[in-house]
XYZ file of C-alpha atoms in Angstrom:
523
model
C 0.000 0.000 0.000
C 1.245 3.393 -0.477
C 1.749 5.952 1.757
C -0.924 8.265 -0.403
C -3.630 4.742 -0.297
C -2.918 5.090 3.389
C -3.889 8.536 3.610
C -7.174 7.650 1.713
C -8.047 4.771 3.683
C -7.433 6.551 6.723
C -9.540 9.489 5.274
C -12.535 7.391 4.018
C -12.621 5.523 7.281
C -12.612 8.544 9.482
C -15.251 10.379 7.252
C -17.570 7.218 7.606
C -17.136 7.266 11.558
C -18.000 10.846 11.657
C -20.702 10.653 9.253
C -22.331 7.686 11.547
C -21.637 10.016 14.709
C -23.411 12.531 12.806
C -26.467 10.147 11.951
C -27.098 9.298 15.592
C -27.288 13.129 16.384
C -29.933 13.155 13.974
C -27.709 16.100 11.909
C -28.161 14.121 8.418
C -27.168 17.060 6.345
C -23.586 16.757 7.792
C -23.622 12.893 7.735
C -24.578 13.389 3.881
C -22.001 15.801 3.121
C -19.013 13.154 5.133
C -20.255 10.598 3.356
C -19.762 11.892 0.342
C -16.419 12.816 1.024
C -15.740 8.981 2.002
C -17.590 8.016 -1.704
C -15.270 10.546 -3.550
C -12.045 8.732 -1.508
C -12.909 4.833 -1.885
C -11.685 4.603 -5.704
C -8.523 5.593 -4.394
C -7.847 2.993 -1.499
C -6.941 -0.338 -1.749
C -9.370 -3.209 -1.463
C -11.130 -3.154 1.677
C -14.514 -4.251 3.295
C -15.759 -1.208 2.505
C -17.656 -0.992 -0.321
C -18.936 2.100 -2.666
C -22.440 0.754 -3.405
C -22.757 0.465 0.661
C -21.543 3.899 1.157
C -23.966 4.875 -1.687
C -27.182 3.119 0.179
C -26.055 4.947 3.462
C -25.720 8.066 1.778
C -29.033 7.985 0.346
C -30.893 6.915 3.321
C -29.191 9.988 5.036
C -30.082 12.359 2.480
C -33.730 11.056 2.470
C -33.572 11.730 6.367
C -32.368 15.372 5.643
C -35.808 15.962 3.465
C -33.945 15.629 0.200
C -35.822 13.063 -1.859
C -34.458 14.151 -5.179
C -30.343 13.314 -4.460
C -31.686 10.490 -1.791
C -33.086 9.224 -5.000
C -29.436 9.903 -7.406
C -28.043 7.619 -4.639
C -30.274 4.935 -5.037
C -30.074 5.083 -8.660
C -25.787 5.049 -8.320
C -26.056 2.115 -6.304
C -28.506 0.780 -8.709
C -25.816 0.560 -11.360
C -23.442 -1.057 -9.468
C -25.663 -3.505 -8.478
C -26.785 -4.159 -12.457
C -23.005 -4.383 -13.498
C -22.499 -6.884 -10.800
C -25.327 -8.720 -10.349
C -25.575 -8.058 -6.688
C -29.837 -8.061 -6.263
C -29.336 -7.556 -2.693
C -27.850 -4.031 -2.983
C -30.498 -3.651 -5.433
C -33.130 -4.392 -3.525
C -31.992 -2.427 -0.550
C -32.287 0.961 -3.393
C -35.625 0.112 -4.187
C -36.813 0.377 -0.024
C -34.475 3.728 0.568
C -37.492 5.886 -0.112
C -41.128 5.466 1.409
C -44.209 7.447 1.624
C -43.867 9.772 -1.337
C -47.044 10.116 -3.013
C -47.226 13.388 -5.828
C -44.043 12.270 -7.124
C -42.442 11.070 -10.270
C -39.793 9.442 -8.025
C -42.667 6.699 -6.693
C -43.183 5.529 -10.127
C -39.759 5.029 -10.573
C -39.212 3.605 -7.217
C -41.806 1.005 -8.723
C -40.141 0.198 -10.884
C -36.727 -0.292 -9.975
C -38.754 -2.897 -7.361
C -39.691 -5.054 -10.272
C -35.981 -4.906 -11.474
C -35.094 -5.896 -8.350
C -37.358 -8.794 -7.880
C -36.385 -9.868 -10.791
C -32.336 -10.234 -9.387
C -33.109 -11.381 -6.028
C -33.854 -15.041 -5.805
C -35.858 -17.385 -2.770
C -32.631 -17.328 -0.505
C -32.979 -13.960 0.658
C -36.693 -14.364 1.713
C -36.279 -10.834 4.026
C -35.331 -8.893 1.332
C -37.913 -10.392 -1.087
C -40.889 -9.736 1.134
C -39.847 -6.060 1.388
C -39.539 -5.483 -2.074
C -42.655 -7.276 -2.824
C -44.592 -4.848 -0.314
C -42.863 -1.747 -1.708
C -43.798 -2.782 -4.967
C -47.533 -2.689 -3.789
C -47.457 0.157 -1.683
C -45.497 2.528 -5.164
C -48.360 1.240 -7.229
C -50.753 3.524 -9.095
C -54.384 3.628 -8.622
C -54.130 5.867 -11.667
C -52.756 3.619 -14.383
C -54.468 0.057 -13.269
C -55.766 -2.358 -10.621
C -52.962 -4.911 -11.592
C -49.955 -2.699 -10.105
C -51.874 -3.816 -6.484
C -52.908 -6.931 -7.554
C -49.573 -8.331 -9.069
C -48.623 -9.515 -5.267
C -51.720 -9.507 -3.548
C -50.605 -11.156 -0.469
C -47.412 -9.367 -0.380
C -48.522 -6.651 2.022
C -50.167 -9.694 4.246
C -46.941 -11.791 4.249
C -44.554 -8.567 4.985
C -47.314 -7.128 7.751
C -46.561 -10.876 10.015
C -42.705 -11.235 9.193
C -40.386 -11.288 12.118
C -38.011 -8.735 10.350
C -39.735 -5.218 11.647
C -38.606 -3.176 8.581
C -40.039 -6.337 6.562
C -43.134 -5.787 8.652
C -43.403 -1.920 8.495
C -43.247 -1.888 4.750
C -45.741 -4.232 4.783
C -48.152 -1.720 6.432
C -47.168 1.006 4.046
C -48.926 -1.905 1.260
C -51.695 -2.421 3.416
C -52.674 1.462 4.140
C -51.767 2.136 -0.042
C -54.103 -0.743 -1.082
C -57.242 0.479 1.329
C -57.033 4.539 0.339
C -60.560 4.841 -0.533
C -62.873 6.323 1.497
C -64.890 3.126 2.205
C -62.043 1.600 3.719
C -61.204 3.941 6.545
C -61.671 1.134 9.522
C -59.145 -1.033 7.441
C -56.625 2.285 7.804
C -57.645 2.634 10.769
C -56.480 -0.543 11.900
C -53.107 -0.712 9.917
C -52.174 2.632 11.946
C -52.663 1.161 15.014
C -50.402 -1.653 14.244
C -47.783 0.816 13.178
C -47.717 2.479 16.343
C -47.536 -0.887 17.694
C -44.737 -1.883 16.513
C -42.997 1.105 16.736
C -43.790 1.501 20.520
C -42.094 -2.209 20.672
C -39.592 -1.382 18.588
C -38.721 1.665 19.733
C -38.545 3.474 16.251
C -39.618 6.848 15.683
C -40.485 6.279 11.906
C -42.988 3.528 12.726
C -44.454 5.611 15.229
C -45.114 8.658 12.994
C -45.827 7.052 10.117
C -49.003 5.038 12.385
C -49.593 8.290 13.803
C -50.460 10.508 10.601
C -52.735 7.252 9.410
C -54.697 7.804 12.012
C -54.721 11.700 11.824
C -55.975 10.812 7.905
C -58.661 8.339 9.210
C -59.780 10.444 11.784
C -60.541 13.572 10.117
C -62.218 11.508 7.227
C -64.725 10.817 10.512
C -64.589 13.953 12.002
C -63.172 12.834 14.832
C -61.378 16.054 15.685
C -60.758 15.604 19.616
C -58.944 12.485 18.769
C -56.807 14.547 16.114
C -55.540 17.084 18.131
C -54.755 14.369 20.782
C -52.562 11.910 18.160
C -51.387 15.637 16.619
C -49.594 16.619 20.278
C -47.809 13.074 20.204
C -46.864 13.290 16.364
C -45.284 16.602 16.780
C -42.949 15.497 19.718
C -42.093 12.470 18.175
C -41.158 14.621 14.965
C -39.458 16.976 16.883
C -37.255 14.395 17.957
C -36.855 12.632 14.353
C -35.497 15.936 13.097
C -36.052 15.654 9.601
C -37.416 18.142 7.308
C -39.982 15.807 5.825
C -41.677 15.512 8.976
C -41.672 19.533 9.839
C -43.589 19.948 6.582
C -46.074 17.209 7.038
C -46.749 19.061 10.428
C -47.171 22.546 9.276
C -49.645 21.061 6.851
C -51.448 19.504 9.160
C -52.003 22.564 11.148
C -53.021 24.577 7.843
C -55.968 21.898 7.417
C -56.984 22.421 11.174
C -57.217 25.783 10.447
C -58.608 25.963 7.678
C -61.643 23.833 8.776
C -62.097 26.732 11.256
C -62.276 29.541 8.561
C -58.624 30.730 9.608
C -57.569 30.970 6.378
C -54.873 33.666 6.890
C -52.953 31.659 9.699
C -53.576 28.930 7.643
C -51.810 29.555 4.542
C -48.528 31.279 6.733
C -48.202 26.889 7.879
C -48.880 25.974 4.028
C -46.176 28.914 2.932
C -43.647 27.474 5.555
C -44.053 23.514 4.347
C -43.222 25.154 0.922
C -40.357 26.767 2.069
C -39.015 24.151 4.118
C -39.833 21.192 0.935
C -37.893 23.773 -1.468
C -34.862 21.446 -1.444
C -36.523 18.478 -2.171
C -36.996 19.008 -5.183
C -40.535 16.886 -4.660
C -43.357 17.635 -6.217
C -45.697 16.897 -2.947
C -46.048 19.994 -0.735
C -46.056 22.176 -4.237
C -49.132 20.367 -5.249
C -50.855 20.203 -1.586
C -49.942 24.110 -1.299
C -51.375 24.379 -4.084
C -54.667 22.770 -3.120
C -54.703 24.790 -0.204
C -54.621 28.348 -1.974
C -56.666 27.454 -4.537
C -59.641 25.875 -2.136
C -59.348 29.403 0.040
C -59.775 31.550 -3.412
C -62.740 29.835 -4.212
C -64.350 29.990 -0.443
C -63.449 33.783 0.012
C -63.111 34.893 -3.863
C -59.689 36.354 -3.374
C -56.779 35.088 -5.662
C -58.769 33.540 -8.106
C -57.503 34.681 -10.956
C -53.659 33.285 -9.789
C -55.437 29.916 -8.767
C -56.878 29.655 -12.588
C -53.812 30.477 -13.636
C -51.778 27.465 -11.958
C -54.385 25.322 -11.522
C -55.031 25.061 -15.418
C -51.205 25.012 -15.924
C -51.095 22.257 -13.109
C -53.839 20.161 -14.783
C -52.890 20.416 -18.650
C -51.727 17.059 -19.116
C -54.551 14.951 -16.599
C -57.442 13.155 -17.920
C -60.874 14.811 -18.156
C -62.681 13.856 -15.097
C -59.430 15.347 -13.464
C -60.576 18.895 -14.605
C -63.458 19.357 -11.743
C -61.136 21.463 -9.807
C -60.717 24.093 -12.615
C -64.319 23.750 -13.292
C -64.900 24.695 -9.316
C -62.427 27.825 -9.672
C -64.158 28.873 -12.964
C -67.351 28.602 -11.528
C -66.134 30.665 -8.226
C -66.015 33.327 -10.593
C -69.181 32.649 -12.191
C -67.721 32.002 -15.932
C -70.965 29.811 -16.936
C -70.625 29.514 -20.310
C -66.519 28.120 -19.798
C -67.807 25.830 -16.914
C -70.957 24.316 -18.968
C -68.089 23.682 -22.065
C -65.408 21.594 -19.610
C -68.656 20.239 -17.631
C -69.848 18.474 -21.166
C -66.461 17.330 -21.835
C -65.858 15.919 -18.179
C -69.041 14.079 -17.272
C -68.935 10.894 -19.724
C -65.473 10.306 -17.749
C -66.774 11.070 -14.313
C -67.192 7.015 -13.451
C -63.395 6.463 -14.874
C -62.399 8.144 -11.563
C -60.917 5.400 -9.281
C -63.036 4.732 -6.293
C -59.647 3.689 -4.954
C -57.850 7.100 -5.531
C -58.306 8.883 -2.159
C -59.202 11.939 -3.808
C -62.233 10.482 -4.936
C -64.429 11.974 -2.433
C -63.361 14.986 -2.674
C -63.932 15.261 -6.520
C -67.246 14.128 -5.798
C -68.310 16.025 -3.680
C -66.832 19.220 -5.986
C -68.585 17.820 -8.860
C -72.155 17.729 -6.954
C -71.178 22.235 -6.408
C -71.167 21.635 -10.533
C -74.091 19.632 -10.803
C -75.862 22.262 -8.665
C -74.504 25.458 -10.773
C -75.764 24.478 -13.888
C -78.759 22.279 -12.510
C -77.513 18.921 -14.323
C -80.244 16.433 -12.670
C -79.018 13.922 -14.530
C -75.845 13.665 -13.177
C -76.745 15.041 -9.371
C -78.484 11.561 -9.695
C -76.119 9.269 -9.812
C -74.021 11.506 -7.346
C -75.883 11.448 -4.971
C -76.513 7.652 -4.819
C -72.749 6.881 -4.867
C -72.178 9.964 -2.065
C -75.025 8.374 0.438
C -73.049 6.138 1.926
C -70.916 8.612 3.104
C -72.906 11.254 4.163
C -71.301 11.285 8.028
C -67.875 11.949 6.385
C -65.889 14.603 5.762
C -65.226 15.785 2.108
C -61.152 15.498 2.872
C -58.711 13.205 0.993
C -55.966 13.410 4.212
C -54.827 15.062 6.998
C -52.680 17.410 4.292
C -55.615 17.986 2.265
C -57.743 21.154 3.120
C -61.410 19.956 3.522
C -64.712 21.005 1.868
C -66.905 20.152 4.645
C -68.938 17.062 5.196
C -70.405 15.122 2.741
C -73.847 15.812 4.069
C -73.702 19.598 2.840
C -73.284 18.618 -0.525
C -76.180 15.580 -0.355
C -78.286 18.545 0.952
C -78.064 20.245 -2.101
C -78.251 17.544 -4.550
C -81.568 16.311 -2.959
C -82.628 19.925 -2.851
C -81.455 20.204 -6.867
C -83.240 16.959 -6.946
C -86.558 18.094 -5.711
C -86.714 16.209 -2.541
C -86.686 18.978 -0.063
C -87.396 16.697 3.146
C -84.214 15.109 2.550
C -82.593 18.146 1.712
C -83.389 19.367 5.055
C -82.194 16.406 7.246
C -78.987 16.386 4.995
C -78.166 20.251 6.083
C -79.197 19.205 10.055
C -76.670 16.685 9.839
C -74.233 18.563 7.960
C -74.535 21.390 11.001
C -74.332 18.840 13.348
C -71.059 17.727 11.856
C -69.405 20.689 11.121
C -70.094 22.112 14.791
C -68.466 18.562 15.792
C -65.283 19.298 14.497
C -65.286 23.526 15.112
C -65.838 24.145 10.857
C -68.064 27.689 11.776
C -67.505 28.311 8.188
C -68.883 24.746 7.199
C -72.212 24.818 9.249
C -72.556 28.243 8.836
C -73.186 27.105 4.616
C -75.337 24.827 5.773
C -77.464 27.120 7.489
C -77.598 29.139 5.053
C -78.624 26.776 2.359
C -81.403 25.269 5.218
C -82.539 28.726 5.144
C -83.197 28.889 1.475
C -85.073 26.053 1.478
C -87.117 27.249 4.353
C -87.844 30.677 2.203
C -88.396 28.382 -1.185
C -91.701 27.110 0.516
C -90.308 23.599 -1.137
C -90.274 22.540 2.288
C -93.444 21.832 3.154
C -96.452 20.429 0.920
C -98.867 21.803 -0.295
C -101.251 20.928 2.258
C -98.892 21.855 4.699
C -98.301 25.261 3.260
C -102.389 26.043 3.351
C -102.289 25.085 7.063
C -99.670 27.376 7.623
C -101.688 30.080 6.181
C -104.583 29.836 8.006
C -101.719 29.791 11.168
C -100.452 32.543 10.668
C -104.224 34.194 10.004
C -104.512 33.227 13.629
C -106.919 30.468 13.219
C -107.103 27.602 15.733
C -106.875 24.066 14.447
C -110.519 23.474 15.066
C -111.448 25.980 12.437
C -108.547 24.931 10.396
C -110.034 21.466 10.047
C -113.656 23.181 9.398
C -112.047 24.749 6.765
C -109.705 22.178 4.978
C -112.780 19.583 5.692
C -110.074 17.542 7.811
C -110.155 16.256 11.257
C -108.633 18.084 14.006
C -106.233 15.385 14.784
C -104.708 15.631 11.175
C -104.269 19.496 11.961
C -102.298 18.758 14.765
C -100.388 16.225 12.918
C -99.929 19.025 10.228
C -99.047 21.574 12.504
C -96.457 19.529 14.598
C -94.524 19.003 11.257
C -94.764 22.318 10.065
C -92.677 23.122 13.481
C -90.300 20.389 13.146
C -89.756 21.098 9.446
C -89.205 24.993 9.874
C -86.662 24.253 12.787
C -89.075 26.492 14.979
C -91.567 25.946 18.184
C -94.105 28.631 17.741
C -97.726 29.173 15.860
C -96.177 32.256 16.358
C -92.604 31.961 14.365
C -94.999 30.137 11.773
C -96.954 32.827 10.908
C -93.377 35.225 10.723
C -92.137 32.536 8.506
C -95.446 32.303 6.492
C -94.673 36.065 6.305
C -91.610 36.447 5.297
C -92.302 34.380 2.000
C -95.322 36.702 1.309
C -93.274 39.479 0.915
């Protein structure tokens, strides 16, 4: 060896001690930049145990740690080669696990796929390291391009969810929670989130721990379950305190913008969706861009300020998505009450409104915009079948996850789809509930449009029959319900029957606030 090989080994080897001391202070940025110092040296020592493609794995996982997805990711992909050129499927493998829990991201696709590359390499010796890949491989798929990219393992996530390994086991949940997004599958979520914390609380590991946690932040606002929220929220944010990585900071902040938001804060909201995009800029990801994104363009349309800027991304954002995609547009256009634009992408979107994957969480929140469409330009038709596939979530809120601003509960927007319908009974009870929920989870903003639409249909006079409406007229004339049955040829008992729906119907508990009601229409 000489003296100058020396040096280097010496060099690399104190670099990778530091960068490991580094690591367990949590300061990854640091460990990142020794470790590439060690990479840049290891050409230049002598054979060792040491090897680059390790170095490279190690140096992506700490770069991934530091909130950097994008050169995590040019690691994996360096020790990617190496592994092709050598055949070595366990290095391989290990690349294709570095990175976890990116959704709106180019790099998950491509995480996909260097799993089926790796699969591929590895054969049934390494058992560990097949299971993980195999639940990786479902947990990257796409509920945008088909059903098979879930199904091509099916048990995978089952298999990796009971293995003794607990990184084996935690990717495994990450397969489970991607394979039950939709909305209908919430308890499933639910219950994969509490075995994350699980094992992390047995484990001991902070990323199992958060990762269980912010499930079951996603599933519980879905429910409107808010006191629960802000309980797992206060343990989430200590635990990510500790973790110390960027990734985690931003996921907070936008948690807190969507908690705020529900309440109508929408100022102090968007300062915690402007600091997640600050913090995210050197990720180069496109994930808190888009979810910022959502979040301005959701508080233009509520308050009418910024739309033009929101049409102006939000078009850019969706030029290249399918049709049934373009809803959120279609919601921003109609926010500024562009009918004749809104009725043109409206007939181009609705014969693709079923091709939206149930699966896709954002399903229920395009759903729920498209019945605000359905309602602008009165398409009965489609409010239809809407509102049958919305039912079954009426005690839901419209929300796709914990990052995801809402748009209320479900119920509001049943309410006016039965009202659109002509079925103003139902209307009614839809709006009651909606209150009920939105006052559940402190959304003012959200009950206080349901009361407001309850109120139109009380002025409408939709709300009550016909028969119901003459009673009320004779009410308010002062009559009693003896002569109101003289005069409708009725019994008195049917009066009262009459007359006790009218109440419960107009929300009120007064002849009196009957015959203001009765009233107020008149005029």
């Amino acid at each position: 060896m000489t003296a100058w090989a020396g040096r280097s080994a010496g060099h690399m080897q104190a670099a990778i001690r530091a960068a490991r001391v580094a690591s367990a202070r949590r300061e990854y940025a640091e460990a990142s930049a020794l470790l590439c110092t060690a990479i840049d040296l290891v050409d230049e020592t002598p054979p060792s145990p040491i090897r680059k493609v390790d170095l490279l794995l190690e140096l992506a996982r700490s770069r991934f740690h530091a909130g950097n997805v994008a050169l995590a990711w040019e690691a994996c992909n360096a020790a990617a080669d190496i592994a092709r050129e050598t055949g070595d499927g366990p290095a391989m493998a290990d690349a294709a696990v570095v990175i976890r829990g990116i959704t709106n991201s180019p790099v998950k696709a491509q995480v996909h796929a260097l799993c089926l590359e790796a699969l591929a390499l590895l054969d049934d010796s390494d058992p560990v390291r097949c299971a993980r890949v195999r639940a990786q491989l479902a947990a990257t798929g796409s509920v945008w391009v088909s059903e098979r990219y879930f199904d091509l393992d099916s048990e995978a996530d089952t298999a990796a969810m009971t293995a003794e390994d607990p990184d084996t086991a935690f990717l495994g949940f990450h397969a489970r929670h991607a394979r039950f997004l939709g909305a209908e599958h919430v308890s499933h979520r639910l219950a994969v989130a509490d075995r994350a914390v699980e094992l992390g609380r047995r484990k001991g590991t902070d990323e199992y721990l958060a990762w269980g946690l912010l499930w079951r932040i996603d599933a519980l606002l879905q429910l409107g379950r808010i006191v629960e929220v802000s309980a797992e929220l206060e343990v989430l944010t200590s635990i990510a305190n500790r973790m110390r990585e960027e990734l985690w900071t931003c996921r907070l902040e936008l948690i807190r913008a969507v908690l705020l938001h529900l309440e109508g804060r929408y100022s102090e909201a968007l300062l915690h969706a402007d600091t997640a995009l600050r913090l995210s800029a050197k990720a180069e990801d496109e994930t808190v861009p888009f979810l910022h994104l959502v979040m301005t363009s959701n508080i233009a349309v509520l308050t009418g300020i910024g739309l033009q800027e929101a049409e102006r991304t939000v078009r850019a954002r969706l030029e290249n998505t399918p049709y049934f995609a373009k809803g959120w547009l279609a919601q921003i256009l109609a926010a500024m009450d562009r009918k004749e634009e809104v009725q043109a992408l409206w007939k181009a979107m609705v014969p693709h409104l079923q091709d939206f994957p149930r699966r896709a969480p954002e399903w229920l929140i395009a759903a729920t915009g498209n019945a605000t469409l359905c309602v602008y330009l009165k398409d009965r038709a489609t409010a239809s079948a809407l509102y049958s596939d919305l039912l079954p979530f009426e005690n839901f809120q419209s929300i796709a996850d914990s990052q995801t601003p809402s748009s209320g509960p479900v119920a509001y927007y049943l309410g006016q789809l039965a009202a659109l319908l002509g079925h103003p009974e139902a209307a009614r009870e839809h709006f009651l509930t909606a209150i009920r929920l939105a006052e559940g989870i402190n959304a003012a903003p959200f009950a206080a449009m349901a009361r407001l639409e309850l109120g139109r249909l009380r002025r409408s006079g939709e709300l009550l029959t016909v028969r119901e409406s003459e009673v009320a007229a004779l009410v308010a004339e002062g009559h009693s319900n003896r002569v109101i049955a003289q005069t409708l040829f009725l019994s008195e008992r049917t009066v009262e029957n009459h007359v006790s729906n009218i109440l419960r119907k107009l929300g009120v508990v007064s002849r009196s606030a009957i015959a203001v009601w009765h009233v107020g229409r008149q005029s």
